[in-house]
């Protein structure tokens, strides 16, 4: 299909026109069971009532007074998220990459003030932090090491889940360690609880910052509001995105009070913290905070995992990885892209983050019946 859009990815010719809950509909009226959900973004499914109501009401009231003025949804969401995360300060952004870019700036400024000009941020092989120049340099995605030279310097890489490698990489220039608690784009690779606890202790012992990129793992995705909560650690800086706005562009950078060294003019953005997006975020927060919501995510995640394990055993595939409703299935062969393409023909949307892995990131309120339907379609496709 020829369009005037820049070719940044291979898109199927389908045009989507409508979404409702777990389902997406194209311009021919064909229905798709959606286990991509805008890339783990629509945490309440497509066009959920509370989100539509919040956006509609706010749009009629106030859309953007300017980022230089307070607005009520911005204040309310800031209070809710900082209390929930156990971090005192928040800056709203429009994308995960922008939130991470802010985290990098904050860590560098902190290093310049409190650690003798230290600016290096140790990041992880295969990690993913976004597509700006600095966040691409912070990422360890295969094939990115030669792109858009020269790179933003200062991001030494270590293998994921290797505490000794982090310790060996720390030197006088180190300001922070940055990682995803579960590496999403790498194919849902879970850092163990011991690894996270070890990183928290190590960074504290060396007086450097721990930055948790919870853009994919945050907002209930792993069965806790934030993945760090599985171990009870609090990072010094945390970033959120994806599920935070339930589908609209909203991200956030959170930090401990004494780490917040931005001065006027250091950070900002025209659309940042606008009431239309923060009202959406507030609606999402309220739903995720309802009693039982996160427990249901855990149950649904277990149900999905059991189903996938049975499916895998029947077809001779490998293990299921991940936590909560962020899961991947190891296919042991490079057939994931092919399966995802055939699944789409059969009315099921799945993502293949690696040639040998399928990723499952349904809405957090996905029903057990919908999980069963997904497994049924997948079974037929693989047969
Ligand atoms: C998606 C993602 C990002 C980038 O977010 P954008 O909104 O696409 O800029 C950064 N970090 C992680 C862990 C992500 O999953």
mmCIF file of C-alpha atoms and ligand atoms in Angstrom:
data_model
loop_
_atom_site.group_PDB
_atom_site.id
_atom_site.type_symbol
_atom_site.label_atom_id
_atom_site.label_comp_id
_atom_site.label_asym_id
_atom_site.label_seq_id
_atom_site.Cartn_x
_atom_site.Cartn_y
_atom_site.Cartn_z
ATOM 1 C CA UNK A 1 0.000 0.000 0.000
ATOM 2 C CA UNK A 2 1.425 3.416 -0.927
ATOM 3 C CA UNK A 3 0.986 6.213 1.598
ATOM 4 C CA UNK A 4 2.843 9.432 2.325
ATOM 5 C CA UNK A 5 3.990 8.119 5.711
ATOM 6 C CA UNK A 6 7.703 7.640 6.233
ATOM 7 C CA UNK A 7 8.664 3.982 6.015
ATOM 8 C CA UNK A 8 9.682 3.302 9.570
ATOM 9 C CA UNK A 9 8.291 -0.224 9.863
ATOM 10 C CA UNK A 10 6.623 -2.901 7.729
ATOM 11 C CA UNK A 11 2.927 -2.352 8.325
ATOM 12 C CA UNK A 12 0.213 -4.687 7.054
ATOM 13 C CA UNK A 13 -2.261 -3.029 4.634
ATOM 14 C CA UNK A 14 -5.048 -3.220 7.248
ATOM 15 C CA UNK A 15 -6.593 0.043 8.486
ATOM 16 C CA UNK A 16 -8.067 -0.092 11.982
ATOM 17 C CA UNK A 17 -11.186 1.928 12.650
ATOM 18 C CA UNK A 18 -12.611 0.840 16.002
ATOM 19 C CA UNK A 19 -11.669 -0.825 19.257
ATOM 20 C CA UNK A 20 -13.617 -2.136 22.210
ATOM 21 C CA UNK A 21 -12.090 -3.945 25.174
ATOM 22 C CA UNK A 22 -10.005 -6.864 23.942
ATOM 23 C CA UNK A 23 -11.152 -6.400 20.337
ATOM 24 C CA UNK A 24 -9.983 -4.291 17.435
ATOM 25 C CA UNK A 25 -11.893 -3.895 14.131
ATOM 26 C CA UNK A 26 -10.557 -3.039 10.673
ATOM 27 C CA UNK A 27 -12.217 -1.092 7.855
ATOM 28 C CA UNK A 28 -13.677 -4.328 6.423
ATOM 29 C CA UNK A 29 -15.368 -5.058 9.733
ATOM 30 C CA UNK A 30 -13.020 -7.943 10.564
ATOM 31 C CA UNK A 31 -12.498 -8.435 14.313
ATOM 32 C CA UNK A 32 -9.122 -9.116 15.930
ATOM 33 C CA UNK A 33 -8.507 -10.361 19.456
ATOM 34 C CA UNK A 34 -5.803 -7.965 20.597
ATOM 35 C CA UNK A 35 -2.907 -9.272 22.695
ATOM 36 C CA UNK A 36 -0.673 -6.349 21.669
ATOM 37 C CA UNK A 37 -2.960 -3.571 22.948
ATOM 38 C CA UNK A 38 -1.062 -0.669 21.448
ATOM 39 C CA UNK A 39 2.196 -2.219 22.699
ATOM 40 C CA UNK A 40 1.192 -2.902 26.314
ATOM 41 C CA UNK A 41 -0.342 0.564 26.395
ATOM 42 C CA UNK A 42 -4.126 0.065 26.589
ATOM 43 C CA UNK A 43 -4.054 -1.381 30.083
ATOM 44 C CA UNK A 44 -7.856 -1.193 30.352
ATOM 45 C CA UNK A 45 -8.457 -2.368 26.773
ATOM 46 C CA UNK A 46 -9.680 -0.330 23.812
ATOM 47 C CA UNK A 47 -11.773 2.765 24.571
ATOM 48 C CA UNK A 48 -12.759 1.770 28.121
ATOM 49 C CA UNK A 49 -15.665 3.769 29.585
ATOM 50 C CA UNK A 50 -13.765 5.453 32.479
ATOM 51 C CA UNK A 51 -11.063 6.705 30.104
ATOM 52 C CA UNK A 52 -13.505 7.912 27.447
ATOM 53 C CA UNK A 53 -15.539 9.704 30.134
ATOM 54 C CA UNK A 54 -12.467 11.373 31.661
ATOM 55 C CA UNK A 55 -11.113 12.558 28.303
ATOM 56 C CA UNK A 56 -14.515 13.759 27.113
ATOM 57 C CA UNK A 57 -15.217 15.684 30.291
ATOM 58 C CA UNK A 58 -11.757 17.232 30.434
ATOM 59 C CA UNK A 59 -11.770 18.152 26.728
ATOM 60 C CA UNK A 60 -14.894 20.223 27.316
ATOM 61 C CA UNK A 61 -13.329 21.962 30.304
ATOM 62 C CA UNK A 62 -9.677 22.694 29.654
ATOM 63 C CA UNK A 63 -7.144 21.133 27.267
ATOM 64 C CA UNK A 64 -3.929 23.070 27.806
ATOM 65 C CA UNK A 65 -3.413 26.184 29.920
ATOM 66 C CA UNK A 66 0.395 25.999 29.260
ATOM 67 C CA UNK A 67 2.995 23.885 31.030
ATOM 68 C CA UNK A 68 4.051 26.998 32.945
ATOM 69 C CA UNK A 69 0.780 26.954 34.920
ATOM 70 C CA UNK A 70 -0.702 24.403 37.309
ATOM 71 C CA UNK A 71 -3.821 22.498 36.359
ATOM 72 C CA UNK A 72 -5.916 20.283 38.611
ATOM 73 C CA UNK A 73 -5.537 16.838 36.930
ATOM 74 C CA UNK A 74 -1.752 17.398 36.799
ATOM 75 C CA UNK A 75 -1.689 18.064 40.550
ATOM 76 C CA UNK A 76 -4.009 15.179 41.386
ATOM 77 C CA UNK A 77 -2.100 12.622 39.303
ATOM 78 C CA UNK A 78 1.233 13.892 40.659
ATOM 79 C CA UNK A 79 0.002 13.362 44.225
ATOM 80 C CA UNK A 80 -1.338 9.874 43.459
ATOM 81 C CA UNK A 81 1.738 8.606 41.613
ATOM 82 C CA UNK A 82 4.358 9.974 44.001
ATOM 83 C CA UNK A 83 2.482 8.492 46.972
ATOM 84 C CA UNK A 84 2.090 5.174 45.146
ATOM 85 C CA UNK A 85 5.728 4.977 44.092
ATOM 86 C CA UNK A 86 7.231 6.237 47.358
ATOM 87 C CA UNK A 87 9.126 8.974 45.493
ATOM 88 C CA UNK A 88 8.557 12.637 46.257
ATOM 89 C CA UNK A 89 8.748 14.366 42.875
ATOM 90 C CA UNK A 90 7.356 13.848 39.387
ATOM 91 C CA UNK A 91 7.764 15.410 35.960
ATOM 92 C CA UNK A 92 5.196 14.534 33.273
ATOM 93 C CA UNK A 93 6.360 13.762 29.748
ATOM 94 C CA UNK A 94 4.712 12.724 26.494
ATOM 95 C CA UNK A 95 6.609 9.535 25.736
ATOM 96 C CA UNK A 96 8.740 6.960 27.473
ATOM 97 C CA UNK A 97 11.832 8.082 25.603
ATOM 98 C CA UNK A 98 11.282 11.643 26.793
ATOM 99 C CA UNK A 99 10.857 10.481 30.408
ATOM 100 C CA UNK A 100 14.081 8.453 30.164
ATOM 101 C CA UNK A 101 15.893 11.359 28.521
ATOM 102 C CA UNK A 102 14.837 13.383 31.577
ATOM 103 C CA UNK A 103 16.091 10.640 33.905
ATOM 104 C CA UNK A 104 19.472 10.708 32.152
ATOM 105 C CA UNK A 105 19.640 14.508 32.428
ATOM 106 C CA UNK A 106 18.697 14.384 36.100
ATOM 107 C CA UNK A 107 21.335 11.715 36.865
ATOM 108 C CA UNK A 108 24.009 13.693 34.989
ATOM 109 C CA UNK A 109 23.130 16.890 36.806
ATOM 110 C CA UNK A 110 23.128 15.014 40.131
ATOM 111 C CA UNK A 111 26.543 13.543 39.269
ATOM 112 C CA UNK A 112 27.909 16.960 38.379
ATOM 113 C CA UNK A 113 26.724 18.392 41.699
ATOM 114 C CA UNK A 114 27.211 15.512 44.116
ATOM 115 C CA UNK A 115 29.736 13.110 42.632
ATOM 116 C CA UNK A 116 32.560 15.186 41.233
ATOM 117 C CA UNK A 117 31.167 15.479 37.732
ATOM 118 C CA UNK A 118 30.360 11.798 37.338
ATOM 119 C CA UNK A 119 28.186 11.319 34.252
ATOM 120 C CA UNK A 120 28.341 7.671 33.240
ATOM 121 C CA UNK A 121 25.187 5.594 33.482
ATOM 122 C CA UNK A 122 25.753 1.858 33.421
ATOM 123 C CA UNK A 123 23.065 0.215 31.273
ATOM 124 C CA UNK A 124 22.259 -3.331 30.207
ATOM 125 C CA UNK A 125 23.000 -5.330 27.086
ATOM 126 C CA UNK A 126 19.754 -5.881 25.126
ATOM 127 C CA UNK A 127 18.061 -3.160 27.198
ATOM 128 C CA UNK A 128 15.564 -0.773 25.616
ATOM 129 C CA UNK A 129 15.035 2.808 26.725
ATOM 130 C CA UNK A 130 13.649 4.626 23.674
ATOM 131 C CA UNK A 131 14.522 6.198 20.348
ATOM 132 C CA UNK A 132 15.998 9.607 21.056
ATOM 133 C CA UNK A 133 19.766 9.910 20.566
ATOM 134 C CA UNK A 134 20.581 9.546 24.275
ATOM 135 C CA UNK A 135 18.055 6.789 24.966
ATOM 136 C CA UNK A 136 19.257 4.854 21.907
ATOM 137 C CA UNK A 137 22.795 5.131 23.276
ATOM 138 C CA UNK A 138 21.508 3.920 26.649
ATOM 139 C CA UNK A 139 19.786 0.971 24.954
ATOM 140 C CA UNK A 140 21.639 -2.240 24.190
ATOM 141 C CA UNK A 141 19.474 -3.315 21.284
ATOM 142 C CA UNK A 142 21.170 -5.473 18.666
ATOM 143 C CA UNK A 143 22.009 -3.519 15.523
ATOM 144 C CA UNK A 144 21.841 -0.101 17.178
ATOM 145 C CA UNK A 145 25.534 0.168 18.033
ATOM 146 C CA UNK A 146 26.411 1.503 14.553
ATOM 147 C CA UNK A 147 23.390 3.787 14.042
ATOM 148 C CA UNK A 148 23.302 7.603 13.964
ATOM 149 C CA UNK A 149 26.956 8.139 14.789
ATOM 150 C CA UNK A 150 28.435 9.745 16.735
ATOM 151 C CA UNK A 151 26.739 8.264 19.793
ATOM 152 C CA UNK A 152 25.901 10.166 22.954
ATOM 153 C CA UNK A 153 28.769 8.969 25.183
ATOM 154 C CA UNK A 154 28.584 7.754 28.762
ATOM 155 C CA UNK A 155 26.594 4.506 28.674
ATOM 156 C CA UNK A 156 28.902 1.570 29.444
ATOM 157 C CA UNK A 157 27.022 -1.722 28.987
ATOM 158 C CA UNK A 158 27.054 -4.833 31.136
ATOM 159 C CA UNK A 159 25.233 -8.158 30.665
ATOM 160 C CA UNK A 160 21.762 -8.266 32.251
ATOM 161 C CA UNK A 161 21.388 -10.187 35.527
ATOM 162 C CA UNK A 162 25.135 -10.067 36.225
ATOM 163 C CA UNK A 163 25.681 -8.204 39.489
ATOM 164 C CA UNK A 164 29.464 -8.738 39.490
ATOM 165 C CA UNK A 165 29.676 -7.108 36.033
ATOM 166 C CA UNK A 166 27.916 -4.004 37.359
ATOM 167 C CA UNK A 167 30.248 -3.833 40.334
ATOM 168 C CA UNK A 168 33.296 -4.167 38.052
ATOM 169 C CA UNK A 169 31.991 -1.366 35.799
ATOM 170 C CA UNK A 170 31.520 1.166 38.630
ATOM 171 C CA UNK A 171 34.243 3.811 38.766
ATOM 172 C CA UNK A 172 34.691 7.469 39.704
ATOM 173 C CA UNK A 173 32.734 8.556 36.617
ATOM 174 C CA UNK A 174 29.678 6.472 37.458
ATOM 175 C CA UNK A 175 26.563 8.446 38.349
ATOM 176 C CA UNK A 176 23.923 5.742 38.043
ATOM 177 C CA UNK A 177 22.834 2.268 37.012
ATOM 178 C CA UNK A 178 19.769 2.105 34.770
ATOM 179 C CA UNK A 179 17.707 -0.948 33.873
ATOM 180 C CA UNK A 180 14.305 -2.425 33.149
ATOM 181 C CA UNK A 181 13.256 -4.789 35.981
ATOM 182 C CA UNK A 182 11.943 -7.068 33.223
ATOM 183 C CA UNK A 183 13.534 -6.450 29.817
ATOM 184 C CA UNK A 184 10.495 -6.095 27.568
ATOM 185 C CA UNK A 185 11.730 -5.499 24.036
ATOM 186 C CA UNK A 186 14.543 -8.012 24.566
ATOM 187 C CA UNK A 187 11.856 -10.694 24.735
ATOM 188 C CA UNK A 188 10.541 -10.467 28.330
ATOM 189 C CA UNK A 189 13.670 -11.355 30.274
ATOM 190 C CA UNK A 190 12.970 -11.224 33.993
ATOM 191 C CA UNK A 191 15.665 -9.908 36.317
ATOM 192 C CA UNK A 192 15.472 -12.028 39.476
ATOM 193 C CA UNK A 193 14.443 -10.551 42.833
ATOM 194 C CA UNK A 194 17.967 -11.235 44.120
ATOM 195 C CA UNK A 195 19.450 -9.285 41.218
ATOM 196 C CA UNK A 196 17.296 -6.217 41.899
ATOM 197 C CA UNK A 197 17.944 -6.406 45.642
ATOM 198 C CA UNK A 198 21.653 -6.774 44.905
ATOM 199 C CA UNK A 199 21.629 -3.755 42.595
ATOM 200 C CA UNK A 200 19.864 -1.664 45.232
ATOM 201 C CA UNK A 201 22.457 -2.618 47.857
ATOM 202 C CA UNK A 202 25.369 -2.141 45.440
ATOM 203 C CA UNK A 203 24.285 1.316 44.257
ATOM 204 C CA UNK A 204 23.687 2.411 47.835
ATOM 205 C CA UNK A 205 27.089 1.137 48.931
ATOM 206 C CA UNK A 206 28.779 3.101 46.122
ATOM 207 C CA UNK A 207 26.648 6.207 46.587
ATOM 208 C CA UNK A 208 25.276 6.142 43.039
ATOM 209 C CA UNK A 209 21.722 6.259 41.724
ATOM 210 C CA UNK A 210 19.495 3.374 40.701
ATOM 211 C CA UNK A 211 17.193 4.226 37.797
ATOM 212 C CA UNK A 212 14.304 1.833 37.114
ATOM 213 C CA UNK A 213 12.782 2.111 33.662
ATOM 214 C CA UNK A 214 9.282 0.849 34.470
ATOM 215 C CA UNK A 215 7.766 2.138 31.251
ATOM 216 C CA UNK A 216 6.700 -1.360 30.258
ATOM 217 C CA UNK A 217 6.610 -3.068 33.674
ATOM 218 C CA UNK A 218 4.879 -0.314 35.645
ATOM 219 C CA UNK A 219 1.165 0.395 36.073
ATOM 220 C CA UNK A 220 0.183 -3.095 37.125
ATOM 221 C CA UNK A 221 1.647 -4.956 34.162
ATOM 222 C CA UNK A 222 3.562 -7.483 36.272
ATOM 223 C CA UNK A 223 0.839 -7.891 38.912
ATOM 224 C CA UNK A 224 2.102 -5.168 41.258
ATOM 225 C CA UNK A 225 1.636 -1.466 40.569
ATOM 226 C CA UNK A 226 5.390 -1.254 39.878
ATOM 227 C CA UNK A 227 7.711 -4.212 39.212
ATOM 228 C CA UNK A 228 10.141 -2.935 41.874
ATOM 229 C CA UNK A 229 7.413 -3.644 44.434
ATOM 230 C CA UNK A 230 7.968 -7.410 44.014
ATOM 231 C CA UNK A 231 11.159 -6.942 46.037
ATOM 232 C CA UNK A 232 10.084 -3.912 48.036
ATOM 233 C CA UNK A 233 12.978 -1.795 46.754
ATOM 234 C CA UNK A 234 12.524 1.851 45.843
ATOM 235 C CA UNK A 235 14.759 3.153 43.065
ATOM 236 C CA UNK A 236 16.114 6.718 43.234
ATOM 237 C CA UNK A 237 14.602 7.527 39.858
ATOM 238 C CA UNK A 238 11.772 5.738 38.081
ATOM 239 C CA UNK A 239 10.181 6.269 34.698
ATOM 240 C CA UNK A 240 6.660 5.367 33.611
ATOM 241 C CA UNK A 241 4.909 5.425 30.249
ATOM 242 C CA UNK A 242 2.910 2.973 28.155
ATOM 243 C CA UNK A 243 0.015 1.939 30.469
ATOM 244 C CA UNK A 244 0.134 5.211 32.401
ATOM 245 C CA UNK A 245 -2.249 6.985 30.004
ATOM 246 C CA UNK A 246 -4.255 3.895 29.048
ATOM 247 C CA UNK A 247 -3.499 4.588 25.366
ATOM 248 C CA UNK A 248 -2.901 8.345 25.198
ATOM 249 C CA UNK A 249 0.607 9.850 25.174
ATOM 250 C CA UNK A 250 1.564 10.228 28.800
ATOM 251 C CA UNK A 251 4.802 9.354 30.595
ATOM 252 C CA UNK A 252 6.472 10.383 33.816
ATOM 253 C CA UNK A 253 9.814 10.774 35.516
ATOM 254 C CA UNK A 254 9.760 10.269 39.279
ATOM 255 C CA UNK A 255 12.585 10.869 41.724
ATOM 256 C CA UNK A 256 13.500 11.103 45.355
ATOM 257 C CA UNK A 257 13.437 14.601 46.820
ATOM 258 C CA UNK A 258 17.199 14.905 47.357
ATOM 259 C CA UNK A 259 17.924 13.694 43.814
ATOM 260 C CA UNK A 260 15.738 16.404 42.259
ATOM 261 C CA UNK A 261 18.375 18.946 41.341
ATOM 262 C CA UNK A 262 16.728 20.412 38.232
ATOM 263 C CA UNK A 263 16.778 24.181 38.311
ATOM 264 C CA UNK A 264 14.412 26.451 36.429
ATOM 265 C CA UNK A 265 15.019 26.051 32.722
ATOM 266 C CA UNK A 266 16.724 22.647 32.914
ATOM 267 C CA UNK A 267 13.664 20.667 31.963
ATOM 268 C CA UNK A 268 10.298 21.342 30.347
ATOM 269 C CA UNK A 269 8.125 20.783 27.305
ATOM 270 C CA UNK A 270 5.166 22.403 25.589
ATOM 271 C CA UNK A 271 2.656 19.587 26.131
ATOM 272 C CA UNK A 272 4.003 18.294 29.429
ATOM 273 C CA UNK A 273 1.465 17.725 32.174
ATOM 274 C CA UNK A 274 -1.457 19.004 30.123
ATOM 275 C CA UNK A 275 -4.814 18.331 31.786
ATOM 276 C CA UNK A 276 -6.242 16.285 28.907
ATOM 277 C CA UNK A 277 -3.556 13.608 29.263
ATOM 278 C CA UNK A 278 -3.204 13.783 33.038
ATOM 279 C CA UNK A 279 -7.002 13.443 33.410
ATOM 280 C CA UNK A 280 -6.684 10.247 31.361
ATOM 281 C CA UNK A 281 -3.843 9.105 33.623
ATOM 282 C CA UNK A 282 -5.918 9.814 36.688
ATOM 283 C CA UNK A 283 -8.794 7.714 35.331
ATOM 284 C CA UNK A 284 -6.360 4.840 34.704
ATOM 285 C CA UNK A 285 -4.825 5.202 38.172
ATOM 286 C CA UNK A 286 -8.269 5.023 39.811
ATOM 287 C CA UNK A 287 -9.157 1.819 37.964
ATOM 288 C CA UNK A 288 -5.830 0.134 38.741
ATOM 289 C CA UNK A 289 -6.136 1.145 42.405
ATOM 290 C CA UNK A 290 -9.544 -0.475 42.900
ATOM 291 C CA UNK A 291 -9.501 -3.319 45.432
ATOM 292 C CA UNK A 292 -8.783 -6.619 43.715
ATOM 293 C CA UNK A 293 -7.654 -5.185 40.375
ATOM 294 C CA UNK A 294 -3.991 -6.170 40.698
ATOM 295 C CA UNK A 295 -4.917 -9.531 42.263
ATOM 296 C CA UNK A 296 -6.966 -10.216 39.128
ATOM 297 C CA UNK A 297 -3.923 -9.354 36.986
ATOM 298 C CA UNK A 298 -1.938 -11.985 38.901
ATOM 299 C CA UNK A 299 -4.693 -14.586 38.453
ATOM 300 C CA UNK A 300 -5.074 -13.796 34.750
ATOM 301 C CA UNK A 301 -1.285 -13.990 34.351
ATOM 302 C CA UNK A 302 -1.250 -17.428 35.968
ATOM 303 C CA UNK A 303 -4.147 -18.550 33.792
ATOM 304 C CA UNK A 304 -2.351 -17.313 30.670
ATOM 305 C CA UNK A 305 0.877 -19.015 31.715
ATOM 306 C CA UNK A 306 -0.818 -22.363 32.410
ATOM 307 C CA UNK A 307 -2.558 -22.225 29.040
ATOM 308 C CA UNK A 308 0.655 -21.319 27.245
ATOM 309 C CA UNK A 309 2.540 -24.113 29.015
ATOM 310 C CA UNK A 310 -0.026 -26.675 27.896
ATOM 311 C CA UNK A 311 0.067 -25.258 24.364
ATOM 312 C CA UNK A 312 3.870 -25.340 24.438
ATOM 313 C CA UNK A 313 4.005 -28.950 25.661
ATOM 314 C CA UNK A 314 1.563 -30.009 22.935
ATOM 315 C CA UNK A 315 3.689 -28.458 20.212
ATOM 316 C CA UNK A 316 7.177 -29.084 21.566
ATOM 317 C CA UNK A 317 7.961 -25.416 22.241
ATOM 318 C CA UNK A 318 9.948 -24.036 25.178
ATOM 319 C CA UNK A 319 9.365 -22.160 28.423
ATOM 320 C CA UNK A 320 7.029 -19.283 29.303
ATOM 321 C CA UNK A 321 8.827 -16.219 30.673
ATOM 322 C CA UNK A 322 7.740 -13.079 32.474
ATOM 323 C CA UNK A 323 5.480 -11.856 35.255
ATOM 324 C CA UNK A 324 1.822 -10.923 35.545
ATOM 325 C CA UNK A 325 0.447 -10.087 32.121
ATOM 326 C CA UNK A 326 3.813 -9.494 30.494
ATOM 327 C CA UNK A 327 4.678 -12.912 29.111
ATOM 328 C CA UNK A 328 6.675 -14.493 26.341
ATOM 329 C CA UNK A 329 6.808 -17.990 24.940
ATOM 330 C CA UNK A 330 10.113 -19.426 23.760
ATOM 331 C CA UNK A 331 9.479 -21.196 20.450
ATOM 332 C CA UNK A 332 13.043 -22.537 20.234
ATOM 333 C CA UNK A 333 13.112 -21.723 16.479
ATOM 334 C CA UNK A 334 12.933 -18.530 14.408
ATOM 335 C CA UNK A 335 9.224 -18.887 13.552
ATOM 336 C CA UNK A 336 7.684 -16.155 15.717
ATOM 337 C CA UNK A 337 7.291 -13.597 12.912
ATOM 338 C CA UNK A 338 5.601 -16.182 10.726
ATOM 339 C CA UNK A 339 3.214 -17.236 13.498
ATOM 340 C CA UNK A 340 2.361 -13.604 14.321
ATOM 341 C CA UNK A 341 1.571 -12.911 10.634
ATOM 342 C CA UNK A 342 -0.656 -16.000 10.348
ATOM 343 C CA UNK A 343 -2.322 -15.213 13.664
ATOM 344 C CA UNK A 344 -3.272 -11.797 12.312
ATOM 345 C CA UNK A 345 -4.897 -13.453 9.270
ATOM 346 C CA UNK A 346 -6.811 -15.629 11.733
ATOM 347 C CA UNK A 347 -7.931 -12.577 13.753
ATOM 348 C CA UNK A 348 -5.396 -12.560 16.589
ATOM 349 C CA UNK A 349 -2.813 -9.840 17.223
ATOM 350 C CA UNK A 350 0.459 -11.021 18.771
ATOM 351 C CA UNK A 351 3.941 -9.526 18.863
ATOM 352 C CA UNK A 352 7.223 -11.264 18.096
ATOM 353 C CA UNK A 353 9.906 -9.313 20.015
ATOM 354 C CA UNK A 354 12.518 -11.827 18.902
ATOM 355 C CA UNK A 355 12.550 -14.262 15.983
ATOM 356 C CA UNK A 356 12.141 -17.160 18.440
ATOM 357 C CA UNK A 357 9.685 -15.594 20.933
ATOM 358 C CA UNK A 358 6.062 -14.504 21.016
ATOM 359 C CA UNK A 359 5.038 -11.803 23.484
ATOM 360 C CA UNK A 360 1.642 -11.583 25.189
ATOM 361 C CA UNK A 361 0.614 -8.185 26.573
ATOM 362 C CA UNK A 362 -3.188 -8.143 26.733
ATOM 363 C CA UNK A 363 -5.274 -5.547 28.542
ATOM 364 C CA UNK A 364 -4.877 -5.956 32.302
ATOM 365 C CA UNK A 365 -8.621 -6.650 32.566
ATOM 366 C CA UNK A 366 -8.511 -9.440 29.955
ATOM 367 C CA UNK A 367 -10.994 -12.199 30.829
ATOM 368 C CA UNK A 368 -10.132 -15.865 31.237
ATOM 369 C CA UNK A 369 -12.525 -16.511 28.369
ATOM 370 C CA UNK A 370 -10.560 -14.159 26.104
ATOM 371 C CA UNK A 371 -7.330 -15.912 27.124
ATOM 372 C CA UNK A 372 -8.988 -19.200 26.159
ATOM 373 C CA UNK A 373 -10.074 -17.739 22.801
ATOM 374 C CA UNK A 374 -6.524 -16.540 22.156
ATOM 375 C CA UNK A 375 -5.097 -19.991 22.905
ATOM 376 C CA UNK A 376 -7.717 -21.582 20.627
ATOM 377 C CA UNK A 377 -6.755 -19.366 17.681
ATOM 378 C CA UNK A 378 -3.045 -19.874 18.367
ATOM 379 C CA UNK A 379 -3.534 -23.649 18.433
ATOM 380 C CA UNK A 380 -5.281 -23.590 15.028
ATOM 381 C CA UNK A 381 -2.642 -21.278 13.540
ATOM 382 C CA UNK A 382 0.257 -23.474 14.656
ATOM 383 C CA UNK A 383 -1.490 -26.678 13.504
HETATM 384 C C1 LIG B 1 8.384 1.443 25.193
HETATM 385 C C2 LIG B 1 9.531 1.632 26.079
HETATM 386 C C3 LIG B 1 10.271 2.829 26.086
HETATM 387 C C4 LIG B 1 10.020 3.946 25.128
HETATM 388 O O1 LIG B 1 8.768 4.517 25.270
HETATM 389 P P1 LIG B 1 8.180 5.414 24.086
HETATM 390 O O2 LIG B 1 6.877 5.928 24.621
HETATM 391 O O3 LIG B 1 8.010 4.505 22.901
HETATM 392 O O4 LIG B 1 9.155 6.490 23.809
HETATM 393 C C5 LIG B 1 11.303 2.947 26.999
HETATM 394 N N1 LIG B 1 11.589 1.970 27.868
HETATM 395 C C6 LIG B 1 10.899 0.810 27.893
HETATM 396 C C7 LIG B 1 11.248 -0.230 28.897
HETATM 397 C C8 LIG B 1 9.855 0.602 26.992
HETATM 398 O O5 LIG B 1 9.191 -0.561 26.996
#
